Amino acid sequence: MARTKGRKANPEGRMALKDHVRELRNRLVISGIAVLLGAIGGWFLYDPVMVAVQQPLMEISAQQGRRAEINYGSVGSPFDLKIQVSIFLGLLISSPVWIYQIWAFITPGLKQKERRYTLGFMFAAVPLFLLGIYFGWIVLPEIVKVLTMFTPQGGVNQILATDYLTFVMRMFLSLGVAFLLPVVLVGINFAGLVSGRQVIKSWRIVVFVVCVVAAMAAPGPDATSMFLLAGPLLVLFFIAVGVCLLNDKRRARRRKEQEEEIEASADRATPLTDLEGPAEA
């Protein structure tokens, strides 16, 4: 009830700087607790995840006759890596929570309709982020095979565990963020910072960059694998462009209606009874 009264008394959602800092601190604490709980779950998932991550190296050793193995390098390295991987898994597991906290921190300053839009963006952002992680999981074996195929015959790939896991985590996060970009694009369009026409002008650059990344992730003798990998990103991009163009049309139609209402009210003659004084009336 107090929350409703606060919204009615302060419809624009204005907050003092001290309240913003307090709000940000609370959101960070909640996100940190969620990541910590997710990291505890990641601690128990560490062993099966590591077996799956090392599978591409084991396949290289079995199929191509080249030794490819992970070298932990020091006595304490396995423990350090388990902590790092657990935190990374905690970020993935708790992604719905910290993405929601970002949304909840932004929404108090938005209007009712804008909050509905951002809520829709949040519900789209979580599955897209996880879809990007899953996409990275699928292409990981191909990337590892391609990058290690340049090893000369008889050579041994003794890869430091820290380097290998850093490479894997960065790739997963990069693809997760890449799948989030269409949502961000629609968000800044709804905020009025960029129009759909401005976005569509850069489609050639986007297609080129996506195809280059897909070619690096899944190279092969044919282009089929590249298009299969580039397809989802391009589809998401053009869906985002379509949503931006529709929103531009909706905004232009609303602006035109407002201008027509203003012109109609300006052209409407003032009744004579309104011009007469009280004595004449």
PDB file of C-alpha atoms in Angstrom:
ATOM      1  CA  MET A   1       0.000   0.000   0.000  1.00  0.00           C
ATOM      2  CA  ALA A   2       2.849   2.345   0.852  1.00  0.00           C
ATOM      3  CA  ARG A   3       4.418   1.536  -2.507  1.00  0.00           C
ATOM      4  CA  THR A   4       1.177   2.529  -4.286  1.00  0.00           C
ATOM      5  CA  LYS A   5       0.956   5.768  -2.331  1.00  0.00           C
ATOM      6  CA  GLY A   6       4.564   6.534  -3.189  1.00  0.00           C
ATOM      7  CA  ARG A   7       3.883   6.056  -6.886  1.00  0.00           C
ATOM      8  CA  LYS A   8       0.780   8.285  -6.746  1.00  0.00           C
ATOM      9  CA  ALA A   9       2.590  10.983  -4.799  1.00  0.00           C
ATOM     10  CA  ASN A  10       5.587  10.758  -7.101  1.00  0.00           C
ATOM     11  CA  PRO A  11       4.255   9.692 -10.544  1.00  0.00           C
ATOM     12  CA  GLU A  12       7.514  10.493 -12.334  1.00  0.00           C
ATOM     13  CA  GLY A  13       9.469   8.162 -10.045  1.00  0.00           C
ATOM     14  CA  ARG A  14      12.046  10.801  -9.101  1.00  0.00           C
ATOM     15  CA  MET A  15      14.577   9.845  -6.460  1.00  0.00           C
ATOM     16  CA  ALA A  16      17.303  11.698  -4.632  1.00  0.00           C
ATOM     17  CA  LEU A  17      20.922  10.787  -5.320  1.00  0.00           C
ATOM     18  CA  LYS A  18      21.195   9.150  -1.902  1.00  0.00           C
ATOM     19  CA  ASP A  19      18.149   6.996  -2.668  1.00  0.00           C
ATOM     20  CA  HIS A  20      19.642   5.996  -6.032  1.00  0.00           C
ATOM     21  CA  VAL A  21      22.870   4.908  -4.339  1.00  0.00           C
ATOM     22  CA  ARG A  22      20.927   2.949  -1.724  1.00  0.00           C
ATOM     23  CA  GLU A  23      18.811   1.320  -4.432  1.00  0.00           C
ATOM     24  CA  LEU A  24      21.905   0.405  -6.452  1.00  0.00           C
ATOM     25  CA  ARG A  25      23.553  -1.070  -3.375  1.00  0.00           C
ATOM     26  CA  ASN A  26      20.520  -3.218  -2.602  1.00  0.00           C
ATOM     27  CA  ARG A  27      20.343  -4.477  -6.179  1.00  0.00           C
ATOM     28  CA  LEU A  28      24.056  -5.317  -6.155  1.00  0.00           C
ATOM     29  CA  VAL A  29      23.724  -7.181  -2.859  1.00  0.00           C
ATOM     30  CA  ILE A  30      20.815  -9.256  -4.184  1.00  0.00           C
ATOM     31  CA  SER A  31      22.715  -9.994  -7.404  1.00  0.00           C
ATOM     32  CA  GLY A  32      25.834 -10.922  -5.442  1.00  0.00           C
ATOM     33  CA  ILE A  33      23.896 -13.327  -3.217  1.00  0.00           C
ATOM     34  CA  ALA A  34      22.298 -14.917  -6.293  1.00  0.00           C
ATOM     35  CA  VAL A  35      25.701 -15.342  -7.969  1.00  0.00           C
ATOM     36  CA  LEU A  36      27.118 -16.813  -4.746  1.00  0.00           C
ATOM     37  CA  LEU A  37      24.301 -19.350  -4.484  1.00  0.00           C
ATOM     38  CA  GLY A  38      24.727 -20.175  -8.161  1.00  0.00           C
ATOM     39  CA  ALA A  39      28.471 -20.603  -7.612  1.00  0.00           C
ATOM     40  CA  ILE A  40      27.746 -23.133  -4.855  1.00  0.00           C
ATOM     41  CA  GLY A  41      25.734 -25.098  -7.382  1.00  0.00           C
ATOM     42  CA  GLY A  42      28.517 -24.596  -9.928  1.00  0.00           C
ATOM     43  CA  TRP A  43      30.995 -26.095  -7.435  1.00  0.00           C
ATOM     44  CA  PHE A  44      29.137 -29.417  -7.611  1.00  0.00           C
ATOM     45  CA  LEU A  45      28.756 -29.176 -11.398  1.00  0.00           C
ATOM     46  CA  TYR A  46      32.481 -28.539 -11.911  1.00  0.00           C
ATOM     47  CA  ASP A  47      33.561 -32.138 -12.574  1.00  0.00           C
ATOM     48  CA  PRO A  48      30.962 -33.015 -15.272  1.00  0.00           C
ATOM     49  CA  VAL A  49      31.430 -29.595 -16.893  1.00  0.00           C
ATOM     50  CA  MET A  50      35.210 -30.043 -17.045  1.00  0.00           C
ATOM     51  CA  VAL A  51      34.817 -33.500 -18.584  1.00  0.00           C
ATOM     52  CA  ALA A  52      32.568 -32.026 -21.286  1.00  0.00           C
ATOM     53  CA  VAL A  53      34.877 -29.048 -21.901  1.00  0.00           C
ATOM     54  CA  GLN A  54      37.913 -31.312 -22.323  1.00  0.00           C
ATOM     55  CA  GLN A  55      36.037 -33.667 -24.670  1.00  0.00           C
ATOM     56  CA  PRO A  56      37.187 -31.847 -27.862  1.00  0.00           C
ATOM     57  CA  LEU A  57      40.834 -32.342 -26.838  1.00  0.00           C
ATOM     58  CA  MET A  58      40.230 -36.030 -26.168  1.00  0.00           C
ATOM     59  CA  GLU A  59      38.631 -36.411 -29.598  1.00  0.00           C
ATOM     60  CA  ILE A  60      41.635 -34.770 -31.231  1.00  0.00           C
ATOM     61  CA  SER A  61      43.949 -37.255 -29.538  1.00  0.00           C
ATOM     62  CA  ALA A  62      41.783 -40.206 -30.553  1.00  0.00           C
ATOM     63  CA  GLN A  63      40.906 -39.247 -34.139  1.00  0.00           C
ATOM     64  CA  GLN A  64      43.856 -37.252 -35.430  1.00  0.00           C
ATOM     65  CA  GLY A  65      46.684 -39.039 -33.625  1.00  0.00           C
ATOM     66  CA  ARG A  66      47.972 -35.820 -32.027  1.00  0.00           C
ATOM     67  CA  ARG A  67      48.329 -35.418 -28.296  1.00  0.00           C
ATOM     68  CA  ALA A  68      46.189 -32.614 -26.925  1.00  0.00           C
ATOM     69  CA  GLU A  69      45.899 -32.331 -23.187  1.00  0.00           C
ATOM     70  CA  ILE A  70      45.422 -29.772 -20.443  1.00  0.00           C
ATOM     71  CA  ASN A  71      48.354 -28.912 -18.198  1.00  0.00           C
ATOM     72  CA  TYR A  72      47.400 -27.475 -14.812  1.00  0.00           C
ATOM     73  CA  GLY A  73      50.909 -26.172 -14.293  1.00  0.00           C
ATOM     74  CA  SER A  74      51.064 -25.902 -10.506  1.00  0.00           C
ATOM     75  CA  VAL A  75      49.861 -27.514  -7.305  1.00  0.00           C
ATOM     76  CA  GLY A  76      47.233 -24.882  -6.512  1.00  0.00           C
ATOM     77  CA  SER A  77      46.028 -24.354 -10.066  1.00  0.00           C
ATOM     78  CA  PRO A  78      43.229 -26.989  -9.969  1.00  0.00           C
ATOM     79  CA  PHE A  79      41.718 -25.358  -6.873  1.00  0.00           C
ATOM     80  CA  ASP A  80      41.944 -21.857  -8.370  1.00  0.00           C
ATOM     81  CA  LEU A  81      40.331 -23.037 -11.589  1.00  0.00           C
ATOM     82  CA  LYS A  82      37.524 -24.760  -9.720  1.00  0.00           C
ATOM     83  CA  ILE A  83      36.705 -21.479  -7.982  1.00  0.00           C
ATOM     84  CA  GLN A  84      36.805 -19.513 -11.261  1.00  0.00           C
ATOM     85  CA  VAL A  85      34.631 -22.007 -13.118  1.00  0.00           C
ATOM     86  CA  SER A  86      32.196 -22.189 -10.194  1.00  0.00           C
ATOM     87  CA  ILE A  87      31.773 -18.399 -10.239  1.00  0.00           C
ATOM     88  CA  PHE A  88      31.299 -18.450 -14.014  1.00  0.00           C
ATOM     89  CA  LEU A  89      28.643 -21.147 -13.684  1.00  0.00           C
ATOM     90  CA  GLY A  90      27.092 -19.094 -10.891  1.00  0.00           C
ATOM     91  CA  LEU A  91      26.787 -16.144 -13.284  1.00  0.00           C
ATOM     92  CA  LEU A  92      25.008 -18.361 -15.799  1.00  0.00           C
ATOM     93  CA  ILE A  93      22.713 -19.997 -13.251  1.00  0.00           C
ATOM     94  CA  SER A  94      21.761 -16.680 -11.627  1.00  0.00           C
ATOM     95  CA  SER A  95      21.377 -14.744 -14.899  1.00  0.00           C
ATOM     96  CA  PRO A  96      17.567 -14.416 -14.517  1.00  0.00           C
ATOM     97  CA  VAL A  97      18.090 -12.789 -11.111  1.00  0.00           C
ATOM     98  CA  TRP A  98      20.763 -10.214 -11.998  1.00  0.00           C
ATOM     99  CA  ILE A  99      19.109  -9.367 -15.308  1.00  0.00           C
ATOM    100  CA  TYR A 100      15.905  -8.717 -13.374  1.00  0.00           C
ATOM    101  CA  GLN A 101      17.797  -6.554 -10.868  1.00  0.00           C
ATOM    102  CA  ILE A 102      19.085  -4.413 -13.749  1.00  0.00           C
ATOM    103  CA  TRP A 103      15.509  -4.040 -14.982  1.00  0.00           C
ATOM    104  CA  ALA A 104      14.195  -3.247 -11.482  1.00  0.00           C
ATOM    105  CA  PHE A 105      16.853  -0.549 -11.001  1.00  0.00           C
ATOM    106  CA  ILE A 106      15.917   1.168 -14.280  1.00  0.00           C
ATOM    107  CA  THR A 107      12.109   0.965 -14.117  1.00  0.00           C
ATOM    108  CA  PRO A 108      11.338   3.397 -11.234  1.00  0.00           C
ATOM    109  CA  GLY A 109      12.193   6.317 -13.528  1.00  0.00           C
ATOM    110  CA  LEU A 110      10.021   5.035 -16.386  1.00  0.00           C
ATOM    111  CA  LYS A 111       6.358   5.517 -17.167  1.00  0.00           C
ATOM    112  CA  GLN A 112       3.839   2.679 -16.936  1.00  0.00           C
ATOM    113  CA  LYS A 113       3.947   1.840 -20.652  1.00  0.00           C
ATOM    114  CA  GLU A 114       7.741   2.055 -20.743  1.00  0.00           C
ATOM    115  CA  ARG A 115       7.932  -0.375 -17.808  1.00  0.00           C
ATOM    116  CA  ARG A 116       5.814  -2.859 -19.746  1.00  0.00           C
ATOM    117  CA  TYR A 117       8.193  -2.595 -22.684  1.00  0.00           C
ATOM    118  CA  THR A 118      11.277  -3.107 -20.535  1.00  0.00           C
ATOM    119  CA  LEU A 119       9.624  -6.065 -18.815  1.00  0.00           C
ATOM    120  CA  GLY A 120       9.161  -7.648 -22.239  1.00  0.00           C
ATOM    121  CA  PHE A 121      12.808  -6.941 -23.034  1.00  0.00           C
ATOM    122  CA  MET A 122      13.851  -8.667 -19.805  1.00  0.00           C
ATOM    123  CA  PHE A 123      11.812 -11.780 -20.584  1.00  0.00           C
ATOM    124  CA  ALA A 124      13.452 -11.869 -24.030  1.00  0.00           C
ATOM    125  CA  ALA A 125      16.959 -11.147 -22.724  1.00  0.00           C
ATOM    126  CA  VAL A 126      17.249 -14.140 -20.371  1.00  0.00           C
ATOM    127  CA  PRO A 127      16.485 -16.902 -22.919  1.00  0.00           C
ATOM    128  CA  LEU A 128      18.527 -15.156 -25.608  1.00  0.00           C
ATOM    129  CA  PHE A 129      21.545 -14.893 -23.316  1.00  0.00           C
ATOM    130  CA  LEU A 130      21.269 -18.583 -22.411  1.00  0.00           C
ATOM    131  CA  LEU A 131      20.725 -19.435 -26.092  1.00  0.00           C
ATOM    132  CA  GLY A 132      24.001 -17.686 -26.925  1.00  0.00           C
ATOM    133  CA  ILE A 133      25.770 -19.756 -24.245  1.00  0.00           C
ATOM    134  CA  TYR A 134      24.264 -22.937 -25.689  1.00  0.00           C
ATOM    135  CA  PHE A 135      25.331 -21.848 -29.166  1.00  0.00           C
ATOM    136  CA  GLY A 136      28.907 -21.468 -27.880  1.00  0.00           C
ATOM    137  CA  TRP A 137      28.709 -24.937 -26.352  1.00  0.00           C
ATOM    138  CA  ILE A 138      27.751 -26.393 -29.734  1.00  0.00           C
ATOM    139  CA  VAL A 139      30.530 -24.715 -31.734  1.00  0.00           C
ATOM    140  CA  LEU A 140      33.271 -25.214 -29.115  1.00  0.00           C
ATOM    141  CA  PRO A 141      34.475 -28.613 -30.449  1.00  0.00           C
ATOM    142  CA  GLU A 142      34.797 -27.287 -34.002  1.00  0.00           C
ATOM    143  CA  ILE A 143      36.709 -24.196 -32.892  1.00  0.00           C
ATOM    144  CA  VAL A 144      39.155 -26.241 -30.814  1.00  0.00           C
ATOM    145  CA  LYS A 145      39.740 -28.704 -33.650  1.00  0.00           C
ATOM    146  CA  VAL A 146      40.390 -25.952 -36.164  1.00  0.00           C
ATOM    147  CA  LEU A 147      42.735 -23.966 -33.940  1.00  0.00           C
ATOM    148  CA  THR A 148      44.804 -27.039 -33.046  1.00  0.00           C
ATOM    149  CA  MET A 149      44.984 -28.431 -36.584  1.00  0.00           C
ATOM    150  CA  PHE A 150      47.937 -26.142 -37.315  1.00  0.00           C
ATOM    151  CA  THR A 151      50.119 -28.129 -34.915  1.00  0.00           C
ATOM    152  CA  PRO A 152      52.900 -29.852 -36.926  1.00  0.00           C
ATOM    153  CA  GLN A 153      52.893 -33.627 -37.198  1.00  0.00           C
ATOM    154  CA  GLY A 154      54.418 -35.152 -34.091  1.00  0.00           C
ATOM    155  CA  GLY A 155      53.814 -32.034 -32.035  1.00  0.00           C
ATOM    156  CA  VAL A 156      52.063 -32.056 -28.682  1.00  0.00           C
ATOM    157  CA  ASN A 157      49.411 -29.560 -27.530  1.00  0.00           C
ATOM    158  CA  GLN A 158      50.009 -29.126 -23.825  1.00  0.00           C
ATOM    159  CA  ILE A 159      47.569 -26.330 -23.157  1.00  0.00           C
ATOM    160  CA  LEU A 160      47.610 -24.482 -19.864  1.00  0.00           C
ATOM    161  CA  ALA A 161      44.324 -25.031 -18.085  1.00  0.00           C
ATOM    162  CA  THR A 162      44.023 -21.336 -17.230  1.00  0.00           C
ATOM    163  CA  ASP A 163      44.467 -20.310 -20.875  1.00  0.00           C
ATOM    164  CA  TYR A 164      42.038 -22.936 -22.137  1.00  0.00           C
ATOM    165  CA  LEU A 165      39.270 -22.162 -19.662  1.00  0.00           C
ATOM    166  CA  THR A 166      39.709 -18.404 -20.105  1.00  0.00           C
ATOM    167  CA  PHE A 167      39.310 -18.912 -23.854  1.00  0.00           C
ATOM    168  CA  VAL A 168      36.165 -21.027 -23.343  1.00  0.00           C
ATOM    169  CA  MET A 169      34.531 -18.626 -20.863  1.00  0.00           C
ATOM    170  CA  ARG A 170      35.255 -15.560 -22.974  1.00  0.00           C
ATOM    171  CA  MET A 171      33.811 -17.240 -26.037  1.00  0.00           C
ATOM    172  CA  PHE A 172      30.646 -18.244 -24.174  1.00  0.00           C
ATOM    173  CA  LEU A 173      30.152 -14.756 -22.746  1.00  0.00           C
ATOM    174  CA  SER A 174      30.830 -13.115 -26.120  1.00  0.00           C
ATOM    175  CA  LEU A 175      28.190 -15.241 -27.826  1.00  0.00           C
ATOM    176  CA  GLY A 176      25.753 -14.673 -24.969  1.00  0.00           C
ATOM    177  CA  VAL A 177      26.180 -10.911 -25.318  1.00  0.00           C
ATOM    178  CA  ALA A 178      25.964 -11.204 -29.130  1.00  0.00           C
ATOM    179  CA  PHE A 179      22.534 -12.829 -28.793  1.00  0.00           C
ATOM    180  CA  LEU A 180      21.520  -9.987 -26.456  1.00  0.00           C
ATOM    181  CA  LEU A 181      22.379  -7.256 -28.973  1.00  0.00           C
ATOM    182  CA  PRO A 182      19.024  -7.439 -30.842  1.00  0.00           C
ATOM    183  CA  VAL A 183      17.216  -6.815 -27.550  1.00  0.00           C
ATOM    184  CA  VAL A 184      19.502  -3.862 -26.817  1.00  0.00           C
ATOM    185  CA  LEU A 185      18.903  -2.566 -30.343  1.00  0.00           C
ATOM    186  CA  VAL A 186      15.133  -2.629 -29.893  1.00  0.00           C
ATOM    187  CA  GLY A 187      15.505  -1.041 -26.454  1.00  0.00           C
ATOM    188  CA  ILE A 188      17.449   1.985 -27.677  1.00  0.00           C
ATOM    189  CA  ASN A 189      14.971   2.350 -30.535  1.00  0.00           C
ATOM    190  CA  PHE A 190      12.034   2.444 -28.113  1.00  0.00           C
ATOM    191  CA  ALA A 191      13.993   5.002 -26.089  1.00  0.00           C
ATOM    192  CA  GLY A 192      14.171   7.189 -29.217  1.00  0.00           C
ATOM    193  CA  LEU A 193      17.966   7.135 -29.480  1.00  0.00           C
ATOM    194  CA  VAL A 194      18.122   5.500 -32.915  1.00  0.00           C
ATOM    195  CA  SER A 195      15.606   4.937 -35.708  1.00  0.00           C
ATOM    196  CA  GLY A 196      14.941   1.785 -37.674  1.00  0.00           C
ATOM    197  CA  ARG A 197      16.172   3.433 -40.873  1.00  0.00           C
ATOM    198  CA  GLN A 198      19.503   4.234 -39.249  1.00  0.00           C
ATOM    199  CA  VAL A 199      19.841   0.619 -38.140  1.00  0.00           C
ATOM    200  CA  ILE A 200      18.974  -0.896 -41.504  1.00  0.00           C
ATOM    201  CA  LYS A 201      21.598   1.250 -43.247  1.00  0.00           C
ATOM    202  CA  SER A 202      24.317  -0.792 -41.505  1.00  0.00           C
ATOM    203  CA  TRP A 203      22.931  -4.204 -42.483  1.00  0.00           C
ATOM    204  CA  ARG A 204      25.800  -4.922 -44.894  1.00  0.00           C
ATOM    205  CA  ILE A 205      28.384  -4.428 -42.156  1.00  0.00           C
ATOM    206  CA  VAL A 206      26.389  -6.616 -39.756  1.00  0.00           C
ATOM    207  CA  VAL A 207      26.025  -9.432 -42.294  1.00  0.00           C
ATOM    208  CA  PHE A 208      29.743  -9.296 -43.107  1.00  0.00           C
ATOM    209  CA  VAL A 209      30.819  -9.396 -39.443  1.00  0.00           C
ATOM    210  CA  VAL A 210      28.411 -12.238 -38.609  1.00  0.00           C
ATOM    211  CA  CYS A 211      29.571 -14.314 -41.586  1.00  0.00           C
ATOM    212  CA  VAL A 212      33.234 -13.793 -40.686  1.00  0.00           C
ATOM    213  CA  VAL A 213      32.608 -14.897 -37.102  1.00  0.00           C
ATOM    214  CA  ALA A 214      30.605 -17.910 -38.312  1.00  0.00           C
ATOM    215  CA  ALA A 215      33.375 -18.860 -40.771  1.00  0.00           C
ATOM    216  CA  MET A 216      35.911 -18.774 -37.941  1.00  0.00           C
ATOM    217  CA  ALA A 217      33.652 -20.809 -35.670  1.00  0.00           C
ATOM    218  CA  ALA A 218      32.715 -23.509 -38.156  1.00  0.00           C
ATOM    219  CA  PRO A 219      35.108 -23.569 -41.102  1.00  0.00           C
ATOM    220  CA  GLY A 220      34.922 -26.469 -43.493  1.00  0.00           C
ATOM    221  CA  PRO A 221      35.076 -27.476 -47.141  1.00  0.00           C
ATOM    222  CA  ASP A 222      31.544 -26.164 -47.748  1.00  0.00           C
ATOM    223  CA  ALA A 223      29.658 -23.069 -46.695  1.00  0.00           C
ATOM    224  CA  THR A 224      26.698 -24.978 -45.230  1.00  0.00           C
ATOM    225  CA  SER A 225      28.047 -25.049 -41.683  1.00  0.00           C
ATOM    226  CA  MET A 226      28.878 -21.350 -41.831  1.00  0.00           C
ATOM    227  CA  PHE A 227      25.340 -20.414 -42.879  1.00  0.00           C
ATOM    228  CA  LEU A 228      23.864 -22.696 -40.224  1.00  0.00           C
ATOM    229  CA  LEU A 229      25.805 -20.801 -37.573  1.00  0.00           C
ATOM    230  CA  ALA A 230      25.286 -17.334 -39.041  1.00  0.00           C
ATOM    231  CA  GLY A 231      21.582 -17.906 -39.665  1.00  0.00           C
ATOM    232  CA  PRO A 232      20.275 -17.498 -36.077  1.00  0.00           C
ATOM    233  CA  LEU A 233      22.208 -14.260 -35.489  1.00  0.00           C
ATOM    234  CA  LEU A 234      21.067 -12.744 -38.787  1.00  0.00           C
ATOM    235  CA  VAL A 235      17.455 -13.772 -38.168  1.00  0.00           C
ATOM    236  CA  LEU A 236      17.544 -12.128 -34.728  1.00  0.00           C
ATOM    237  CA  PHE A 237      19.083  -8.981 -36.203  1.00  0.00           C
ATOM    238  CA  PHE A 238      16.482  -8.583 -38.950  1.00  0.00           C
ATOM    239  CA  ILE A 239      13.643  -9.336 -36.514  1.00  0.00           C
ATOM    240  CA  ALA A 240      15.001  -6.523 -34.341  1.00  0.00           C
ATOM    241  CA  VAL A 241      15.153  -4.227 -37.403  1.00  0.00           C
ATOM    242  CA  GLY A 242      11.541  -5.083 -38.249  1.00  0.00           C
ATOM    243  CA  VAL A 243      10.412  -4.292 -34.713  1.00  0.00           C
ATOM    244  CA  CYS A 244      12.290  -0.962 -34.864  1.00  0.00           C
ATOM    245  CA  LEU A 245      10.639  -0.016 -38.171  1.00  0.00           C
ATOM    246  CA  LEU A 246       7.175  -0.886 -36.834  1.00  0.00           C
ATOM    247  CA  ASN A 247       7.832   1.184 -33.737  1.00  0.00           C
ATOM    248  CA  ASP A 248       8.944   4.120 -35.920  1.00  0.00           C
ATOM    249  CA  LYS A 249       5.674   3.917 -37.867  1.00  0.00           C
ATOM    250  CA  ARG A 250       3.664   3.759 -34.655  1.00  0.00           C
ATOM    251  CA  ARG A 251       5.540   6.759 -33.239  1.00  0.00           C
ATOM    252  CA  ALA A 252       5.099   8.759 -36.474  1.00  0.00           C
ATOM    253  CA  ARG A 253       1.367   7.949 -36.581  1.00  0.00           C
ATOM    254  CA  ARG A 254       0.929   9.053 -32.984  1.00  0.00           C
ATOM    255  CA  ARG A 255       2.849  12.272 -33.632  1.00  0.00           C
ATOM    256  CA  LYS A 256       0.664  12.997 -36.664  1.00  0.00           C
ATOM    257  CA  GLU A 257      -2.509  12.428 -34.649  1.00  0.00           C
ATOM    258  CA  GLN A 258      -1.289  14.798 -31.951  1.00  0.00           C
ATOM    259  CA  GLU A 259      -0.447  17.462 -34.539  1.00  0.00           C
ATOM    260  CA  GLU A 260      -3.906  17.094 -36.108  1.00  0.00           C
ATOM    261  CA  GLU A 261      -5.562  17.463 -32.711  1.00  0.00           C
ATOM    262  CA  ILE A 262      -3.532  20.606 -32.020  1.00  0.00           C
ATOM    263  CA  GLU A 263      -4.440  22.103 -35.402  1.00  0.00           C
ATOM    264  CA  ALA A 264      -8.098  21.223 -34.939  1.00  0.00           C
ATOM    265  CA  SER A 265      -8.220  22.848 -31.504  1.00  0.00           C
ATOM    266  CA  ALA A 266      -6.389  25.937 -32.831  1.00  0.00           C
ATOM    267  CA  ASP A 267      -8.789  26.355 -35.782  1.00  0.00           C
ATOM    268  CA  ARG A 268     -11.919  25.906 -33.678  1.00  0.00           C
ATOM    269  CA  ALA A 269     -13.707  29.267 -33.199  1.00  0.00           C
ATOM    270  CA  THR A 270     -14.205  30.478 -29.673  1.00  0.00           C
ATOM    271  CA  PRO A 271     -17.939  30.744 -28.776  1.00  0.00           C
ATOM    272  CA  LEU A 272     -19.290  34.293 -28.377  1.00  0.00           C
ATOM    273  CA  THR A 273     -20.642  33.493 -24.929  1.00  0.00           C
ATOM    274  CA  ASP A 274     -17.039  32.876 -23.794  1.00  0.00           C
ATOM    275  CA  LEU A 275     -16.011  36.315 -25.058  1.00  0.00           C
ATOM    276  CA  GLU A 276     -18.861  38.224 -23.389  1.00  0.00           C
ATOM    277  CA  GLY A 277     -18.262  39.568 -19.948  1.00  0.00           C
ATOM    278  CA  PRO A 278     -20.351  38.546 -16.957  1.00  0.00           C
ATOM    279  CA  ALA A 279     -22.362  41.804 -17.079  1.00  0.00           C
ATOM    280  CA  GLU A 280     -23.319  41.330 -20.768  1.00  0.00           C
ATOM    281  CA  ALA A 281     -24.179  37.709 -20.141  1.00  0.00           C
TER     282      ALA A 281
END
